[in-house]
Amino acid sequence: MATLAAPPIAPTRDDNFFLKMALVMAVTIIAGFSLQLAAGRSTFRSPPLVHAHAIVFMGWWVIYLLQNVFVTRGSMTLHRKLGWIAVMWTVPMVFLGCAVTVAMVRAGHVPFIFRPLQFLIFDPMTVFTFVGLTAAAVVMRRRTEWHRRLHYCGMSMLLGPAFGRLLPMPLLVPWGWEAAFAACLIFPVIGMIADRRRTGTVHPAWSRGVAVMIASFIVTEAITYSPVGSAIYTAVTAGSPGAEVPPLDFPPPPTGPLITGR
């Protein structure tokens, strides 16, 4: 009997919840970008840098979904191997996330629904916060309840661009970015409610993850409307068309259908 293979481990309610929510996140991302493309507000004729950015960030969504599938099926060896690939995957995410933002700001192509300076700060800050939460999840990988909830909060941070394409952003100016960020918080709140229903308590990882997300929001707003933000904008746009764009004024709406700048 000792030579028989062990039966597969049945997924727990926790496993099933995180897989279902990973699928909901995937649907949110696909819906946001598909709607934008179908409406003619974005195009595949973007610069190579933008395509590289899209491939790498979409790749993370695939990794996150697969990781939850592996856990639900009990394929922990695959989960661990892909986990170390995921750690390395975050490096090009940071580089490309910042590079695309800088390129758009320097070109003066910030979407008209955002203040250029705010866009310059919140896009990289979102990526940095995601990486911080992901790093914390990796450090806590032996404490599964913390690990998966911190990863979930990190993934929630990356949903802003999807919500920015699903929400009626022109109608939300001057609070478009704030509205998209608030929408991202819906997912951790759902996690808290699910915890309460399953166990009667809310795991502390949720409060830590949400606190980091909100802190990122506060720091972004503080830098945007400070001399530090102005100095960053001046340094980034020096010698480019973006230097002629007022950093805290909303750009005029485009004359054509492309409104996202990417």
Short mmCIF file of C-alpha atoms in Angstrom, two decimals:
data_model
loop_
_atom_site.label_atom_id
_atom_site.label_comp_id
_atom_site.label_asym_id
_atom_site.label_seq_id
_atom_site.Cartn_x
_atom_site.Cartn_y
_atom_site.Cartn_z
CA MET A 1 0.00 0.00 0.00
CA ALA A 2 2.90 2.34 0.66
CA THR A 3 3.77 2.28 -3.04
CA LEU A 4 0.36 3.55 -4.13
CA ALA A 5 0.14 7.15 -5.31
CA ALA A 6 -1.51 9.49 -2.86
CA PRO A 7 -4.98 10.64 -3.92
CA PRO A 8 -5.21 14.22 -5.19
CA ILE A 9 -5.91 16.81 -2.55
CA ALA A 10 -9.43 18.20 -2.85
CA PRO A 11 -9.54 21.98 -3.26
CA THR A 12 -10.71 23.92 -0.23
CA ARG A 13 -13.34 26.66 -0.22
CA ASP A 14 -10.45 29.10 0.03
CA ASP A 15 -8.83 27.61 -3.08
CA ASN A 16 -12.07 27.82 -5.03
CA PHE A 17 -12.65 31.43 -3.99
CA PHE A 18 -9.25 32.63 -5.16
CA LEU A 19 -9.56 30.77 -8.46
CA LYS A 20 -13.00 32.24 -9.11
CA MET A 21 -11.77 35.73 -8.31
CA ALA A 22 -8.72 35.26 -10.56
CA LEU A 23 -11.17 34.43 -13.35
CA VAL A 24 -13.28 37.51 -12.53
CA MET A 25 -10.14 39.66 -12.66
CA ALA A 26 -9.26 38.11 -16.03
CA VAL A 27 -12.73 38.86 -17.37
CA THR A 28 -12.45 42.46 -16.09
CA ILE A 29 -9.14 42.94 -17.91
CA ILE A 30 -10.35 41.36 -21.14
CA ALA A 31 -13.60 43.33 -21.05
CA GLY A 32 -11.84 46.65 -20.46
CA PHE A 33 -9.31 46.33 -23.24
CA SER A 34 -11.71 44.63 -25.67
CA LEU A 35 -14.27 47.39 -25.20
CA GLN A 36 -11.62 50.00 -25.88
CA LEU A 37 -10.52 48.24 -29.05
CA ALA A 38 -14.06 47.56 -30.27
CA ALA A 39 -14.99 51.22 -29.77
CA GLY A 40 -12.02 52.30 -31.88
CA ARG A 41 -10.42 54.11 -28.96
CA SER A 42 -7.19 52.12 -29.12
CA THR A 43 -5.21 50.48 -31.89
CA PHE A 44 -2.67 47.75 -32.56
CA ARG A 45 -0.62 50.35 -34.47
CA SER A 46 1.15 51.39 -31.31
CA PRO A 47 4.94 51.69 -30.91
CA PRO A 48 6.88 48.49 -30.10
CA LEU A 49 7.43 49.71 -26.54
CA VAL A 50 3.68 49.73 -25.93
CA HIS A 51 3.30 46.23 -27.39
CA ALA A 52 6.11 44.94 -25.16
CA HIS A 53 4.39 46.54 -22.17
CA ALA A 54 1.08 44.90 -23.08
CA ILE A 55 2.62 41.45 -23.58
CA VAL A 56 4.49 41.51 -20.28
CA PHE A 57 1.57 42.78 -18.20
CA MET A 58 -0.92 40.41 -19.84
CA GLY A 59 1.63 37.68 -19.18
CA TRP A 60 1.40 38.41 -15.47
CA TRP A 61 -2.37 37.99 -15.58
CA VAL A 62 -1.87 34.56 -17.20
CA ILE A 63 0.71 33.62 -14.55
CA TYR A 64 -1.63 34.68 -11.74
CA LEU A 65 -4.50 32.69 -13.17
CA LEU A 66 -2.36 29.59 -13.73
CA GLN A 67 -1.01 29.77 -10.19
CA ASN A 68 -4.53 29.60 -8.82
CA VAL A 69 -5.40 26.74 -11.17
CA PHE A 70 -2.34 24.78 -9.99
CA VAL A 71 -3.24 25.30 -6.33
CA THR A 72 -6.82 24.21 -6.89
CA ARG A 73 -5.64 21.04 -8.65
CA GLY A 74 -3.00 20.32 -6.05
CA SER A 75 -0.13 20.78 -8.54
CA MET A 76 2.14 22.43 -6.01
CA THR A 77 5.39 21.51 -7.78
CA LEU A 78 4.27 23.41 -10.86
CA HIS A 79 3.00 26.22 -8.66
CA ARG A 80 6.40 26.65 -7.01
CA LYS A 81 8.35 26.48 -10.27
CA LEU A 82 6.10 29.04 -11.94
CA GLY A 83 6.32 31.17 -8.80
CA TRP A 84 10.06 31.73 -9.28
CA ILE A 85 9.47 32.58 -12.94
CA ALA A 86 6.88 35.08 -11.73
CA VAL A 87 9.43 36.72 -9.44
CA MET A 88 11.73 37.33 -12.41
CA TRP A 89 8.76 38.46 -14.51
CA THR A 90 8.24 41.48 -12.28
CA VAL A 91 11.57 42.98 -13.37
CA PRO A 92 10.51 43.79 -16.97
CA MET A 93 7.13 44.86 -15.60
CA VAL A 94 8.78 47.62 -13.58
CA PHE A 95 11.00 48.71 -16.45
CA LEU A 96 8.27 48.71 -19.11
CA GLY A 97 5.65 50.23 -16.82
CA CYS A 98 7.89 53.22 -16.14
CA ALA A 99 9.26 53.44 -19.68
CA VAL A 100 5.83 53.64 -21.34
CA THR A 101 4.67 56.27 -18.87
CA VAL A 102 7.74 58.44 -19.41
CA ALA A 103 7.47 58.06 -23.19
CA MET A 104 3.84 59.18 -23.19
CA VAL A 105 4.47 62.14 -20.91
CA ARG A 106 7.49 63.28 -22.90
CA ALA A 107 5.52 63.02 -26.14
CA GLY A 108 2.65 65.01 -24.66
CA HIS A 109 0.26 62.09 -25.25
CA VAL A 110 -1.23 61.71 -21.80
CA PRO A 111 -4.94 60.77 -22.06
CA PHE A 112 -7.10 63.86 -21.66
CA ILE A 113 -8.86 62.32 -18.66
CA PHE A 114 -5.70 62.65 -16.53
CA ARG A 115 -3.49 65.48 -15.38
CA PRO A 116 -0.08 64.85 -16.99
CA LEU A 117 1.82 65.16 -13.71
CA GLN A 118 -0.64 62.91 -11.92
CA PHE A 119 -0.31 60.33 -14.71
CA LEU A 120 3.49 60.49 -14.45
CA ILE A 121 3.31 59.71 -10.73
CA PHE A 122 0.43 57.26 -10.41
CA ASP A 123 1.41 54.87 -13.19
CA PRO A 124 4.86 54.01 -11.76
CA MET A 125 3.55 54.17 -8.18
CA THR A 126 0.96 51.55 -9.09
CA VAL A 127 3.66 49.23 -10.39
CA PHE A 128 5.91 49.84 -7.37
CA THR A 129 3.04 49.07 -5.01
CA PHE A 130 2.21 45.90 -6.94
CA VAL A 131 5.84 44.79 -6.71
CA GLY A 132 5.95 45.56 -2.98
CA LEU A 133 2.85 43.48 -2.29
CA THR A 134 4.14 40.70 -4.52
CA ALA A 135 7.51 40.69 -2.75
CA ALA A 136 5.73 40.49 0.60
CA ALA A 137 3.68 37.57 -0.68
CA VAL A 138 6.85 35.76 -1.77
CA VAL A 139 8.46 36.32 1.63
CA MET A 140 5.29 34.93 3.25
CA ARG A 141 5.04 31.98 0.85
CA ARG A 142 5.13 29.41 3.67
CA ARG A 143 2.13 31.08 5.31
CA THR A 144 -0.46 30.32 2.67
CA GLU A 145 -3.25 32.53 3.99
CA TRP A 146 -0.98 35.58 3.95
CA HIS A 147 0.70 34.60 0.69
CA ARG A 148 -2.42 34.34 -1.42
CA ARG A 149 -4.13 37.40 0.03
CA LEU A 150 -1.13 39.67 -0.50
CA HIS A 151 -0.78 38.41 -4.08
CA TYR A 152 -4.49 39.09 -4.58
CA CYS A 153 -4.10 42.68 -3.35
CA GLY A 154 -1.12 43.14 -5.66
CA MET A 155 -3.13 41.90 -8.60
CA SER A 156 -5.99 44.24 -7.62
CA MET A 157 -3.60 47.20 -7.96
CA LEU A 158 -3.06 46.29 -11.62
CA LEU A 159 -6.76 46.46 -12.48
CA GLY A 160 -6.78 50.26 -12.70
CA PRO A 161 -6.20 50.38 -16.49
CA ALA A 162 -9.05 47.91 -17.02
CA PHE A 163 -11.45 49.96 -14.90
CA GLY A 164 -10.19 53.08 -16.66
CA ARG A 165 -11.56 51.58 -19.87
CA LEU A 166 -14.83 50.32 -18.39
CA LEU A 167 -15.85 53.37 -16.38
CA PRO A 168 -17.23 56.49 -18.12
CA MET A 169 -13.98 58.31 -17.46
CA PRO A 170 -14.73 61.53 -19.43
CA LEU A 171 -17.74 62.02 -17.17
CA LEU A 172 -15.64 61.46 -14.06
CA VAL A 173 -13.09 64.22 -14.75
CA PRO A 174 -11.45 65.58 -12.59
CA TRP A 175 -11.75 62.45 -10.44
CA GLY A 176 -11.14 59.78 -13.06
CA TRP A 177 -7.99 58.29 -11.58
CA GLU A 178 -9.43 58.35 -8.08
CA ALA A 179 -12.55 56.55 -9.33
CA ALA A 180 -10.50 53.84 -11.04
CA PHE A 181 -8.45 53.35 -7.88
CA ALA A 182 -11.61 53.07 -5.77
CA ALA A 183 -12.89 50.40 -8.15
CA CYS A 184 -9.70 48.38 -7.55
CA LEU A 185 -10.51 48.29 -3.84
CA ILE A 186 -13.73 46.41 -4.60
CA PHE A 187 -11.79 43.16 -4.99
CA PRO A 188 -10.11 43.17 -1.54
CA VAL A 189 -13.45 44.15 0.00
CA ILE A 190 -15.00 41.11 -1.65
CA GLY A 191 -12.19 39.03 -0.14
CA MET A 192 -12.96 40.40 3.33
CA ILE A 193 -16.65 39.62 2.95
CA ALA A 194 -15.84 36.10 1.75
CA ASP A 195 -13.57 35.53 4.77
CA ARG A 196 -16.27 36.71 7.13
CA ARG A 197 -18.81 34.37 5.59
CA ARG A 198 -16.49 31.35 5.58
CA THR A 199 -14.79 31.70 8.94
CA GLY A 200 -16.57 34.44 10.86
CA THR A 201 -13.40 36.58 10.88
CA VAL A 202 -11.41 38.66 8.41
CA HIS A 203 -7.79 37.62 7.92
CA PRO A 204 -5.35 40.44 8.88
CA ALA A 205 -3.60 40.15 5.50
CA TRP A 206 -6.52 42.01 3.97
CA SER A 207 -6.11 45.05 6.20
CA ARG A 208 -2.37 45.10 5.55
CA GLY A 209 -2.83 44.82 1.80
CA VAL A 210 -5.53 47.48 1.64
CA ALA A 211 -3.47 49.76 3.89
CA VAL A 212 -0.56 49.52 1.44
CA MET A 213 -2.89 50.28 -1.47
CA ILE A 214 -4.37 53.32 0.26
CA ALA A 215 -0.93 54.51 1.34
CA SER A 216 0.15 54.34 -2.30
CA PHE A 217 -2.86 56.47 -3.23
CA ILE A 218 -2.05 59.07 -0.55
CA VAL A 219 1.61 59.27 -1.55
CA THR A 220 0.64 59.67 -5.19
CA GLU A 221 -1.70 62.55 -4.43
CA ALA A 222 0.84 64.18 -2.10
CA ILE A 223 3.63 64.07 -4.71
CA THR A 224 1.34 65.20 -7.52
CA TYR A 225 0.45 68.46 -5.82
CA SER A 226 3.86 69.20 -4.31
CA PRO A 227 7.04 70.93 -5.47
CA VAL A 228 8.63 67.49 -5.63
CA GLY A 229 6.11 66.44 -8.26
CA SER A 230 6.71 69.60 -10.27
CA ALA A 231 10.47 69.00 -10.15
CA ILE A 232 10.03 65.41 -11.33
CA TYR A 233 7.84 66.54 -14.21
CA THR A 234 10.32 69.21 -15.27
CA ALA A 235 13.22 66.75 -15.20
CA VAL A 236 11.33 64.04 -17.12
CA THR A 237 9.98 66.31 -19.85
CA ALA A 238 13.09 68.45 -20.37
CA GLY A 239 13.78 68.89 -24.09
CA SER A 240 10.57 67.18 -25.18
CA PRO A 241 7.11 68.27 -26.39
CA GLY A 242 5.75 67.32 -22.98
CA ALA A 243 7.62 70.25 -21.46
CA GLU A 244 5.11 72.57 -23.18
CA VAL A 245 2.14 70.80 -21.57
CA PRO A 246 0.95 72.30 -18.26
CA PRO A 247 1.52 69.55 -15.70
CA LEU A 248 -1.71 69.98 -13.76
CA ASP A 249 -4.06 70.99 -16.57
CA PHE A 250 -6.18 68.41 -18.31
CA PRO A 251 -5.17 68.12 -21.97
CA PRO A 252 -7.86 68.96 -24.53
CA PRO A 253 -9.86 65.99 -25.86
CA PRO A 254 -8.39 64.50 -29.04
CA THR A 255 -9.92 65.30 -32.40
CA GLY A 256 -9.77 61.63 -33.43
CA PRO A 257 -11.19 58.51 -31.78
CA LEU A 258 -7.97 57.43 -29.99
CA ILE A 259 -8.26 58.69 -26.45
CA THR A 260 -5.95 56.52 -24.38
CA GLY A 261 -2.68 57.41 -26.06
CA ARG A 262 -1.77 53.73 -26.28
#
